[in-house]
mmCIF file of C-alpha atoms and ligand atoms in Angstrom:
data_model
loop_
_atom_site.group_PDB
_atom_site.id
_atom_site.type_symbol
_atom_site.label_atom_id
_atom_site.label_comp_id
_atom_site.label_asym_id
_atom_site.label_seq_id
_atom_site.Cartn_x
_atom_site.Cartn_y
_atom_site.Cartn_z
ATOM 1 C CA MET A 254 151.882 117.669 -190.903
ATOM 2 C CA LYS A 255 149.430 120.239 -192.242
ATOM 3 C CA ILE A 256 147.316 120.982 -195.296
ATOM 4 C CA ASN A 257 146.277 124.506 -196.215
ATOM 5 C CA SER A 258 144.753 126.194 -199.274
ATOM 6 C CA ASN A 259 144.316 129.742 -198.021
ATOM 7 C CA PHE A 260 146.222 131.381 -200.875
ATOM 8 C CA ASP A 261 145.642 132.705 -204.414
ATOM 9 C CA ALA A 262 143.609 130.073 -206.332
ATOM 10 C CA GLY A 263 143.691 127.625 -203.414
ATOM 11 C CA ASN A 264 140.836 125.195 -202.828
ATOM 12 C CA ILE A 265 140.441 122.317 -200.361
ATOM 13 C CA HIS A 266 138.543 121.596 -197.180
ATOM 14 C CA VAL A 267 140.373 119.412 -194.672
ATOM 15 C CA ILE A 268 138.269 116.783 -192.889
ATOM 16 C CA GLU A 269 141.157 114.943 -191.284
ATOM 17 C CA ALA A 270 144.929 115.229 -191.616
ATOM 18 C CA GLU A 271 146.380 113.444 -188.593
ATOM 19 C CA ASN A 272 147.653 110.272 -190.205
ATOM 20 C CA PRO A 273 149.611 110.525 -193.504
ATOM 21 C CA GLY A 274 148.161 107.181 -194.619
ATOM 22 C CA ASN A 275 144.575 108.420 -194.365
ATOM 23 C CA ILE A 276 144.164 112.107 -195.140
ATOM 24 C CA ARG A 277 140.522 113.001 -195.808
ATOM 25 C CA LEU A 278 139.621 116.045 -197.918
ATOM 26 C CA ARG A 279 136.717 117.645 -199.758
ATOM 27 C CA ILE A 280 136.708 120.176 -202.611
ATOM 28 C CA ARG A 281 134.814 123.391 -201.851
ATOM 29 C CA HIS A 282 132.116 124.265 -204.376
ATOM 30 C CA ASP A 283 132.121 127.580 -206.254
ATOM 31 C CA HIS A 284 130.440 130.400 -204.327
ATOM 32 C CA ASN A 285 126.673 130.506 -205.064
ATOM 33 C CA SER A 286 126.995 127.505 -207.352
ATOM 34 C CA ASP A 287 126.986 123.704 -207.266
ATOM 35 C CA PHE A 288 130.065 123.414 -209.486
ATOM 36 C CA TYR A 289 133.330 122.115 -208.087
ATOM 37 C CA GLN A 290 136.326 120.123 -209.310
ATOM 38 C CA TRP A 291 139.302 122.488 -208.996
ATOM 39 C CA PHE A 292 141.605 121.753 -206.056
ATOM 40 C CA ASN A 293 144.917 123.330 -205.115
ATOM 41 C CA PHE A 294 146.595 122.933 -201.727
ATOM 42 C CA ARG A 295 149.909 122.705 -199.923
ATOM 43 C CA LEU A 296 151.020 119.801 -197.759
ATOM 44 C CA THR A 297 153.759 120.575 -195.264
ATOM 45 C CA GLY A 298 155.777 118.470 -192.839
ATOM 46 C CA ALA A 299 155.354 115.104 -194.563
ATOM 47 C CA LYS A 300 158.768 114.629 -196.170
ATOM 48 C CA GLY A 301 159.594 110.971 -196.844
ATOM 49 C CA GLN A 302 156.217 109.650 -195.660
ATOM 50 C CA LEU A 303 153.767 107.780 -197.836
ATOM 51 C CA CYS A 304 150.732 110.070 -198.001
ATOM 52 C CA ALA A 305 147.290 108.922 -199.132
ATOM 53 C CA MET A 306 145.041 111.933 -199.711
ATOM 54 C CA THR A 307 141.427 111.037 -200.413
ATOM 55 C CA ILE A 308 138.982 113.547 -201.854
ATOM 56 C CA GLU A 309 135.678 112.245 -200.528
ATOM 57 C CA ASN A 310 133.306 114.242 -202.711
ATOM 58 C CA ALA A 311 134.904 113.441 -206.095
ATOM 59 C CA ALA A 312 131.811 111.666 -207.444
ATOM 60 C CA GLY A 313 129.669 114.796 -207.088
ATOM 61 C CA ALA A 314 132.119 117.006 -208.983
ATOM 62 C CA ALA A 315 130.997 118.808 -212.127
ATOM 63 C CA TYR A 316 132.465 116.189 -214.477
ATOM 64 C CA ALA A 317 132.930 112.903 -212.632
ATOM 65 C CA ASP A 318 134.129 111.350 -215.932
ATOM 66 C CA GLY A 319 137.113 113.633 -215.567
ATOM 67 C CA TRP A 320 138.530 111.448 -212.764
ATOM 68 C CA LYS A 321 138.797 108.354 -214.946
ATOM 69 C CA ASP A 322 142.465 107.878 -215.915
ATOM 70 C CA TYR A 323 143.288 111.202 -214.261
ATOM 71 C CA GLN A 324 146.623 111.772 -212.470
ATOM 72 C CA ALA A 325 146.932 114.734 -210.093
ATOM 73 C CA CYS A 326 149.586 117.430 -210.586
ATOM 74 C CA ALA A 327 152.272 118.094 -207.962
ATOM 75 C CA SER A 328 155.134 120.530 -207.541
ATOM 76 C CA TYR A 329 157.835 121.402 -205.007
ATOM 77 C CA ASP A 330 158.893 124.750 -206.457
ATOM 78 C CA ARG A 331 155.566 125.789 -208.096
ATOM 79 C CA GLU A 332 157.373 126.047 -211.429
ATOM 80 C CA GLU A 333 157.812 122.454 -212.463
ATOM 81 C CA TRP A 334 154.713 120.266 -212.215
ATOM 82 C CA PHE A 335 154.656 116.486 -212.481
ATOM 83 C CA ARG A 336 151.967 113.843 -212.205
ATOM 84 C CA VAL A 337 151.443 111.595 -209.184
ATOM 85 C CA SER A 338 149.603 108.315 -208.720
ATOM 86 C CA THR A 339 145.843 108.910 -208.452
ATOM 87 C CA VAL A 340 143.078 106.316 -208.190
ATOM 88 C CA TYR A 341 139.337 106.856 -208.694
ATOM 89 C CA HIS A 342 137.392 104.278 -206.729
ATOM 90 C CA ASP A 343 133.946 104.176 -205.088
ATOM 91 C CA GLY A 344 133.274 107.823 -205.837
ATOM 92 C CA GLU A 345 136.495 109.038 -204.234
ATOM 93 C CA ILE A 346 139.892 109.888 -205.654
ATOM 94 C CA THR A 347 143.018 109.053 -203.709
ATOM 95 C CA ILE A 348 146.346 110.714 -204.443
ATOM 96 C CA GLN A 349 149.307 108.638 -203.256
ATOM 97 C CA HIS A 350 152.711 110.233 -203.003
ATOM 98 C CA ILE A 351 155.888 110.285 -200.925
ATOM 99 C CA PRO A 352 156.947 113.958 -200.865
ATOM 100 C CA GLU A 353 160.688 114.584 -201.151
ATOM 101 C CA SER A 354 160.316 117.933 -199.424
ATOM 102 C CA ASP A 355 158.523 119.354 -196.405
ATOM 103 C CA SER A 356 156.577 121.597 -198.796
ATOM 104 C CA VAL A 357 154.645 120.156 -201.709
ATOM 105 C CA TYR A 358 151.678 121.454 -203.711
ATOM 106 C CA TYR A 359 148.942 119.365 -205.297
ATOM 107 C CA ALA A 360 146.478 120.742 -207.842
ATOM 108 C CA TYR A 361 143.952 119.679 -210.456
ATOM 109 C CA PHE A 362 146.195 121.273 -213.090
ATOM 110 C CA ALA A 363 149.292 123.493 -212.870
ATOM 111 C CA PRO A 364 147.769 126.674 -211.371
ATOM 112 C CA TYR A 365 148.036 130.059 -213.037
ATOM 113 C CA SER A 366 147.773 132.456 -210.109
ATOM 114 C CA MET A 367 146.518 136.046 -210.273
ATOM 115 C CA GLU A 368 150.045 137.055 -209.228
ATOM 116 C CA ARG A 369 151.405 135.383 -212.354
ATOM 117 C CA HIS A 370 148.619 137.037 -214.355
ATOM 118 C CA HIS A 371 149.824 140.439 -213.138
ATOM 119 C CA SER A 372 153.386 139.580 -214.187
ATOM 120 C CA LEU A 373 152.201 138.423 -217.614
ATOM 121 C CA VAL A 374 150.201 141.586 -218.235
ATOM 122 C CA SER A 375 152.827 144.030 -216.982
ATOM 123 C CA GLN A 376 155.615 142.328 -218.931
ATOM 124 C CA ALA A 377 153.537 142.352 -222.124
ATOM 125 C CA ALA A 378 152.633 146.010 -221.572
ATOM 126 C CA GLU A 379 156.322 146.942 -221.658
ATOM 127 C CA HIS A 380 156.467 146.029 -225.349
ATOM 128 C CA GLU A 381 156.246 149.059 -227.631
ATOM 129 C CA LYS A 382 153.460 147.559 -229.745
ATOM 130 C CA VAL A 383 151.243 146.795 -226.724
ATOM 131 C CA SER A 384 148.746 148.964 -224.922
ATOM 132 C CA LEU A 385 146.900 147.910 -221.788
ATOM 133 C CA HIS A 386 143.322 148.994 -221.148
ATOM 134 C CA VAL A 387 141.424 148.268 -217.957
ATOM 135 C CA ILE A 388 137.938 147.959 -219.384
ATOM 136 C CA GLY A 389 136.106 147.520 -216.093
ATOM 137 C CA GLU A 390 136.119 145.975 -212.657
ATOM 138 C CA THR A 391 134.928 142.614 -211.439
ATOM 139 C CA LEU A 392 132.531 142.131 -208.529
ATOM 140 C CA ASP A 393 135.505 141.570 -206.177
ATOM 141 C CA GLY A 394 137.021 144.806 -207.470
ATOM 142 C CA GLN A 395 139.774 143.327 -209.660
ATOM 143 C CA ASP A 396 140.736 144.898 -212.979
ATOM 144 C CA MET A 397 139.570 143.437 -216.276
ATOM 145 C CA ASP A 398 142.752 143.623 -218.358
ATOM 146 C CA LEU A 399 142.666 143.931 -222.143
ATOM 147 C CA LEU A 400 145.920 143.930 -224.123
ATOM 148 C CA THR A 401 145.850 145.524 -227.577
ATOM 149 C CA ILE A 402 148.734 144.557 -229.837
ATOM 150 C CA GLY A 403 149.377 146.649 -232.939
ATOM 151 C CA ASP A 404 147.534 149.669 -234.273
ATOM 152 C CA MET A 405 144.156 149.647 -235.903
ATOM 153 C CA ALA A 406 144.369 150.613 -239.573
ATOM 154 C CA VAL A 407 142.149 150.274 -242.613
ATOM 155 C CA GLY A 408 142.298 146.770 -244.045
ATOM 156 C CA LYS A 409 143.707 145.158 -240.927
ATOM 157 C CA LYS A 410 141.980 142.104 -239.521
ATOM 158 C CA VAL A 411 140.701 142.124 -235.948
ATOM 159 C CA ILE A 412 141.746 139.048 -233.973
ATOM 160 C CA TRP A 413 140.544 138.333 -230.439
ATOM 161 C CA VAL A 414 141.927 135.826 -227.958
ATOM 162 C CA ILE A 415 140.094 135.311 -224.673
ATOM 163 C CA ALA A 416 140.855 132.742 -221.991
ATOM 164 C CA ARG A 417 139.678 131.356 -218.679
ATOM 165 C CA GLN A 418 136.007 132.154 -218.778
ATOM 166 C CA HIS A 419 136.093 129.063 -216.579
ATOM 167 C CA PRO A 420 138.726 129.908 -213.987
ATOM 168 C CA GLY A 421 139.671 126.334 -213.063
ATOM 169 C CA GLU A 422 140.835 125.847 -216.663
ATOM 170 C CA SER A 423 144.255 127.301 -215.935
ATOM 171 C CA MET A 424 145.730 125.689 -219.079
ATOM 172 C CA ALA A 425 143.959 128.442 -221.008
ATOM 173 C CA GLU A 426 146.165 131.149 -219.518
ATOM 174 C CA TRP A 427 149.340 129.064 -220.029
ATOM 175 C CA PHE A 428 148.219 128.908 -223.648
ATOM 176 C CA VAL A 429 147.851 132.708 -223.815
ATOM 177 C CA GLU A 430 151.311 133.094 -222.294
ATOM 178 C CA GLY A 431 152.821 131.105 -225.183
ATOM 179 C CA PHE A 432 150.710 132.915 -227.763
ATOM 180 C CA LEU A 433 151.840 136.327 -226.467
ATOM 181 C CA ASP A 434 155.485 135.268 -226.078
ATOM 182 C CA ARG A 435 155.693 134.463 -229.749
ATOM 183 C CA LEU A 436 153.527 137.315 -230.988
ATOM 184 C CA LEU A 437 155.724 139.816 -229.117
ATOM 185 C CA ASP A 438 159.016 138.262 -230.258
ATOM 186 C CA ASP A 439 160.512 140.889 -232.578
ATOM 187 C CA GLU A 440 162.830 138.278 -234.044
ATOM 188 C CA ASP A 441 159.979 136.058 -235.165
ATOM 189 C CA ALA A 442 159.259 136.904 -238.805
ATOM 190 C CA LEU A 443 155.859 135.232 -238.789
ATOM 191 C CA SER A 444 154.708 137.323 -235.832
ATOM 192 C CA ARG A 445 155.991 140.511 -237.433
ATOM 193 C CA SER A 446 154.142 139.727 -240.628
ATOM 194 C CA LEU A 447 150.936 138.947 -238.717
ATOM 195 C CA LEU A 448 151.152 142.290 -236.917
ATOM 196 C CA GLU A 449 151.347 144.049 -240.260
ATOM 197 C CA ARG A 450 148.068 142.449 -241.249
ATOM 198 C CA ALA A 451 146.127 142.340 -237.975
ATOM 199 C CA VAL A 452 145.489 143.976 -234.657
ATOM 200 C CA PHE A 453 145.117 141.639 -231.678
ATOM 201 C CA TYR A 454 142.870 142.082 -228.654
ATOM 202 C CA VAL A 455 143.803 139.660 -225.873
ATOM 203 C CA VAL A 456 141.999 139.058 -222.572
ATOM 204 C CA PRO A 457 144.367 136.665 -220.771
ATOM 205 C CA ASN A 458 141.925 136.115 -217.921
ATOM 206 C CA MET A 459 138.177 136.579 -218.351
ATOM 207 C CA ASN A 460 137.435 135.553 -214.770
ATOM 208 C CA PRO A 461 139.888 137.006 -212.223
ATOM 209 C CA ASP A 462 137.517 136.561 -209.271
ATOM 210 C CA GLY A 463 136.856 132.886 -209.910
ATOM 211 C CA SER A 464 140.593 132.408 -210.444
ATOM 212 C CA ARG A 465 141.633 133.955 -207.150
ATOM 213 C CA ARG A 466 138.805 132.297 -205.225
ATOM 214 C CA GLY A 467 139.821 128.850 -206.497
ATOM 215 C CA HIS A 468 136.584 128.278 -208.445
ATOM 216 C CA LEU A 469 136.118 125.719 -211.186
ATOM 217 C CA ARG A 470 133.575 127.418 -213.367
ATOM 218 C CA THR A 471 131.949 130.622 -212.083
ATOM 219 C CA ASN A 472 132.594 134.215 -211.028
ATOM 220 C CA ALA A 473 132.040 135.801 -207.590
ATOM 221 C CA ALA A 474 128.262 135.827 -208.120
ATOM 222 C CA GLY A 475 128.128 132.190 -209.199
ATOM 223 C CA ALA A 476 127.610 133.083 -212.890
ATOM 224 C CA ASN A 477 128.975 130.736 -215.558
ATOM 225 C CA LEU A 478 130.464 133.316 -217.937
ATOM 226 C CA ASN A 479 130.104 131.086 -220.956
ATOM 227 C CA ARG A 480 126.299 131.105 -220.617
ATOM 228 C CA GLU A 481 126.048 134.899 -220.384
ATOM 229 C CA TRP A 482 126.905 136.089 -223.900
ATOM 230 C CA GLU A 483 123.394 136.727 -225.150
ATOM 231 C CA ASN A 484 122.445 139.316 -222.568
ATOM 232 C CA PRO A 485 125.146 139.919 -219.934
ATOM 233 C CA SER A 486 124.217 142.110 -216.973
ATOM 234 C CA VAL A 487 126.763 144.362 -215.327
ATOM 235 C CA GLU A 488 125.455 143.338 -211.880
ATOM 236 C CA ASN A 489 125.816 139.596 -212.356
ATOM 237 C CA CYS A 490 128.469 139.262 -215.029
ATOM 238 C CA PRO A 491 130.501 142.431 -215.536
ATOM 239 C CA GLU A 492 133.301 140.364 -217.129
ATOM 240 C CA VAL A 493 131.313 139.448 -220.251
ATOM 241 C CA PHE A 494 129.418 142.759 -220.190
ATOM 242 C CA TYR A 495 132.633 144.802 -220.552
ATOM 243 C CA VAL A 496 134.428 142.498 -222.970
ATOM 244 C CA ARG A 497 131.423 142.168 -225.276
ATOM 245 C CA GLY A 498 130.995 145.951 -225.133
ATOM 246 C CA LYS A 499 134.567 146.390 -226.361
ATOM 247 C CA MET A 500 134.013 143.803 -229.082
ATOM 248 C CA ASP A 501 130.937 145.732 -230.244
ATOM 249 C CA GLU A 502 133.151 148.802 -230.481
ATOM 250 C CA VAL A 503 136.136 147.391 -232.397
ATOM 251 C CA GLY A 504 134.572 144.429 -234.221
ATOM 252 C CA MET A 505 136.009 140.996 -234.840
ATOM 253 C CA ASP A 506 137.141 138.804 -237.731
ATOM 254 C CA LEU A 507 138.315 135.815 -235.693
ATOM 255 C CA VAL A 508 138.231 134.780 -232.031
ATOM 256 C CA LEU A 509 139.884 132.000 -230.094
ATOM 257 C CA ASP A 510 138.257 131.251 -226.748
ATOM 258 C CA ALA A 511 140.614 129.034 -224.723
ATOM 259 C CA HIS A 512 139.271 126.394 -222.319
ATOM 260 C CA GLY A 513 140.059 123.076 -220.683
ATOM 261 C CA ASP A 514 137.938 119.938 -220.858
ATOM 262 C CA GLU A 515 137.781 117.664 -217.818
ATOM 263 C CA ALA A 516 136.874 114.441 -219.578
ATOM 264 C CA LEU A 517 138.380 114.221 -223.081
ATOM 265 C CA PRO A 518 142.118 113.450 -223.355
ATOM 266 C CA TYR A 519 142.571 115.539 -226.514
ATOM 267 C CA ASN A 520 143.077 119.053 -227.843
ATOM 268 C CA PHE A 521 140.211 120.021 -230.094
ATOM 269 C CA ILE A 522 138.168 122.966 -231.336
ATOM 270 C CA ALA A 523 134.403 123.457 -231.207
ATOM 271 C CA CYS A 524 132.890 125.763 -233.851
ATOM 272 C CA PHE A 525 129.606 127.485 -234.525
ATOM 273 C CA ASP A 526 127.892 124.923 -236.781
ATOM 274 C CA GLY A 527 124.475 125.425 -235.178
ATOM 275 C CA ILE A 528 123.976 129.202 -235.278
ATOM 276 C CA PRO A 529 120.849 130.337 -237.147
ATOM 277 C CA ASP A 530 122.576 132.460 -239.797
ATOM 278 C CA VAL A 531 125.691 130.369 -240.322
ATOM 279 C CA ASP A 532 128.022 131.611 -243.052
ATOM 280 C CA SER A 533 129.319 128.424 -244.647
ATOM 281 C CA ALA A 534 132.455 130.121 -246.030
ATOM 282 C CA LYS A 535 133.369 131.264 -242.508
ATOM 283 C CA LEU A 536 132.675 127.814 -241.125
ATOM 284 C CA ASP A 537 134.882 126.243 -243.823
ATOM 285 C CA LEU A 538 137.633 128.623 -242.813
ATOM 286 C CA ALA A 539 137.302 127.548 -239.165
ATOM 287 C CA TYR A 540 137.783 123.919 -240.223
ATOM 288 C CA ASP A 541 140.680 124.837 -242.477
ATOM 289 C CA TYR A 542 142.294 126.589 -239.498
ATOM 290 C CA GLN A 543 142.041 123.322 -237.580
ATOM 291 C CA ARG A 544 143.581 121.282 -240.410
ATOM 292 C CA GLN A 545 146.458 123.742 -240.508
ATOM 293 C CA LEU A 546 146.892 123.624 -236.721
ATOM 294 C CA MET A 547 147.004 119.827 -236.815
ATOM 295 C CA GLN A 548 149.862 119.979 -239.346
ATOM 296 C CA PHE A 549 151.835 122.482 -237.296
ATOM 297 C CA ASN A 550 151.278 120.773 -233.954
ATOM 298 C CA PRO A 551 150.400 117.044 -233.643
ATOM 299 C CA ASP A 552 149.185 117.663 -230.077
ATOM 300 C CA PHE A 553 146.084 119.018 -231.830
ATOM 301 C CA GLN A 554 143.631 116.671 -233.551
ATOM 302 C CA MET A 555 140.211 116.735 -235.227
ATOM 303 C CA GLU A 556 138.910 113.215 -234.669
ATOM 304 C CA TYR A 557 137.626 113.592 -231.101
ATOM 305 C CA GLY A 558 135.627 116.511 -229.723
ATOM 306 C CA TYR A 559 132.104 117.650 -228.931
ATOM 307 C CA PRO A 560 129.233 116.577 -231.183
ATOM 308 C CA LYS A 561 128.357 119.327 -233.679
ATOM 309 C CA ASP A 562 125.126 121.250 -233.115
ATOM 310 C CA ALA A 563 122.392 120.612 -235.663
ATOM 311 C CA PRO A 564 121.621 123.599 -237.931
ATOM 312 C CA GLY A 565 119.809 126.282 -235.932
ATOM 313 C CA ALA A 566 120.202 124.392 -232.637
ATOM 314 C CA ALA A 567 123.139 126.342 -231.182
ATOM 315 C CA ASN A 568 122.957 127.692 -227.638
ATOM 316 C CA MET A 569 123.369 131.414 -228.283
ATOM 317 C CA THR A 570 124.347 132.168 -224.668
ATOM 318 C CA ILE A 571 127.722 130.468 -225.360
ATOM 319 C CA GLY A 572 130.511 132.860 -226.329
ATOM 320 C CA THR A 573 131.610 131.187 -229.551
ATOM 321 C CA ASN A 574 128.076 130.941 -230.947
ATOM 322 C CA GLN A 575 127.133 134.478 -229.944
ATOM 323 C CA MET A 576 130.362 135.992 -231.300
ATOM 324 C CA ALA A 577 130.134 134.090 -234.617
ATOM 325 C CA HIS A 578 126.566 135.378 -235.016
ATOM 326 C CA ARG A 579 127.019 138.896 -233.692
ATOM 327 C CA TYR A 580 130.181 139.776 -235.652
ATOM 328 C CA GLN A 581 129.923 137.276 -238.528
ATOM 329 C CA ALA A 582 133.291 136.095 -237.252
ATOM 330 C CA VAL A 583 135.257 132.858 -237.359
ATOM 331 C CA ALA A 584 134.731 131.886 -233.716
ATOM 332 C CA MET A 585 136.403 128.879 -232.141
ATOM 333 C CA THR A 586 136.423 127.324 -228.669
ATOM 334 C CA LEU A 587 139.802 125.691 -228.126
ATOM 335 C CA GLU A 588 139.669 122.880 -225.581
ATOM 336 C CA MET A 589 142.762 121.408 -223.931
ATOM 337 C CA PRO A 590 142.816 118.371 -221.629
ATOM 338 C CA PHE A 591 143.308 118.210 -217.870
ATOM 339 C CA LYS A 592 144.626 114.655 -218.236
ATOM 340 C CA ASP A 593 146.956 114.152 -221.168
ATOM 341 C CA THR A 594 146.701 113.712 -224.900
ATOM 342 C CA ALA A 595 145.845 110.069 -225.586
ATOM 343 C CA ASN A 596 147.477 110.195 -229.036
ATOM 344 C CA CYS A 597 150.914 111.461 -227.890
ATOM 345 C CA PRO A 598 151.095 111.086 -224.091
ATOM 346 C CA ASP A 599 153.807 112.275 -221.724
ATOM 347 C CA PRO A 600 153.484 110.062 -218.606
ATOM 348 C CA GLU A 601 155.794 112.275 -216.537
ATOM 349 C CA GLN A 602 153.990 115.600 -216.947
ATOM 350 C CA GLY A 603 150.787 114.832 -218.838
ATOM 351 C CA TRP A 604 149.329 117.846 -220.601
ATOM 352 C CA SER A 605 151.557 120.551 -219.158
ATOM 353 C CA PRO A 606 152.128 124.324 -219.066
ATOM 354 C CA GLU A 607 154.950 124.024 -221.599
ATOM 355 C CA ARG A 608 152.800 122.068 -224.028
ATOM 356 C CA CYS A 609 150.026 124.679 -223.619
ATOM 357 C CA ARG A 610 152.556 127.381 -224.439
ATOM 358 C CA LYS A 611 153.756 125.493 -227.525
ATOM 359 C CA LEU A 612 150.171 125.118 -228.691
ATOM 360 C CA GLY A 613 149.929 128.888 -228.311
ATOM 361 C CA TYR A 614 152.918 129.297 -230.670
ATOM 362 C CA SER A 615 151.397 126.915 -233.218
ATOM 363 C CA ASN A 616 148.113 128.794 -233.319
ATOM 364 C CA LEU A 617 150.008 131.704 -234.833
ATOM 365 C CA ASP A 618 151.176 129.419 -237.662
ATOM 366 C CA ALA A 619 147.590 128.305 -238.294
ATOM 367 C CA LEU A 620 146.378 131.894 -238.189
ATOM 368 C CA ALA A 621 149.023 133.018 -240.669
ATOM 369 C CA ALA A 622 147.895 130.276 -243.051
ATOM 370 C CA ILE A 623 144.315 131.547 -243.241
ATOM 371 C CA ILE A 624 144.418 135.234 -242.275
ATOM 372 C CA ASP A 625 144.225 136.616 -245.800
ATOM 373 C CA ARG A 626 140.988 134.724 -246.356
ATOM 374 C CA LEU A 627 139.229 136.216 -243.320
HETATM 375 ZN ZN1 LIG B 123 135.541 125.913 -220.184
#
């Protein structure tokens, strides 16, 4: 029996893995940072045995509330992910499972590897309406990929979608996969009509280094990208530096910034209520977008979410606030759960890659409903 995480997006430190009934593990923290919560490892040679895998340092994770009612994700083929019994007790989580195969993977959420990212980007780039621009390199020397869909023309709206500023929030890239699938479907009339009215700039992965290193929240230098939007430096945070530079160049009418939330079992959107120069018409439009999204996809709701910032109290280092202010844009942070949606749960899979993808489809419906008012 063996546990290993030395692969793309892997993360675990093995304390003890001699006895299947008492496997002891710890999650590695992000490089140069105290954050940790993402785990992703393979267990081999334990077919048919009851395995109890305890993560000893769960209580010190970034969002300990995230372990309450949480069920870990598991997969044999790395395509289909299901939930397994997980208990949070005395500051530790214990995953209990009898693997049906000699190779089984366990992760905080269905991983979206950098290998899959490369497949996503190269497949999208084959479409005639898509161009791929590498707008810079990360600190580990990976490419920052930007997909442009459609041609810029007078009167067209500029729509941005960015995802995975926080690399452990892999649901964000599953969401982008669904969004792109539908947008690039030539037989989808709604997508065709949107592309007549808008050009799309999509960054499927804002944080390739954190993703490949198996980080929860930061890049290779330990920077939390979503606190770098006011004044990003190329030395510490080239990811935001290059993307914001491109945004300055092409402008923005609307942006979706896709994330995952560890604690709340809901899909929700956070807006820019607290920015100093808030445009109330734009803010109304952001809320109308959400009402539309809720109609198109009941996995989305507006009752539960983050408390709104008081007027003028927004943290301007956060992407959504900075982009709303800088471009007078409708800027929205879309949060998806790690656990499941409490209002329409799926006990087998929980919140899952396929549901992320479907939410990506539905965002195009919501966008179509409001785009002419941008
Ligand atoms: Zn996030």
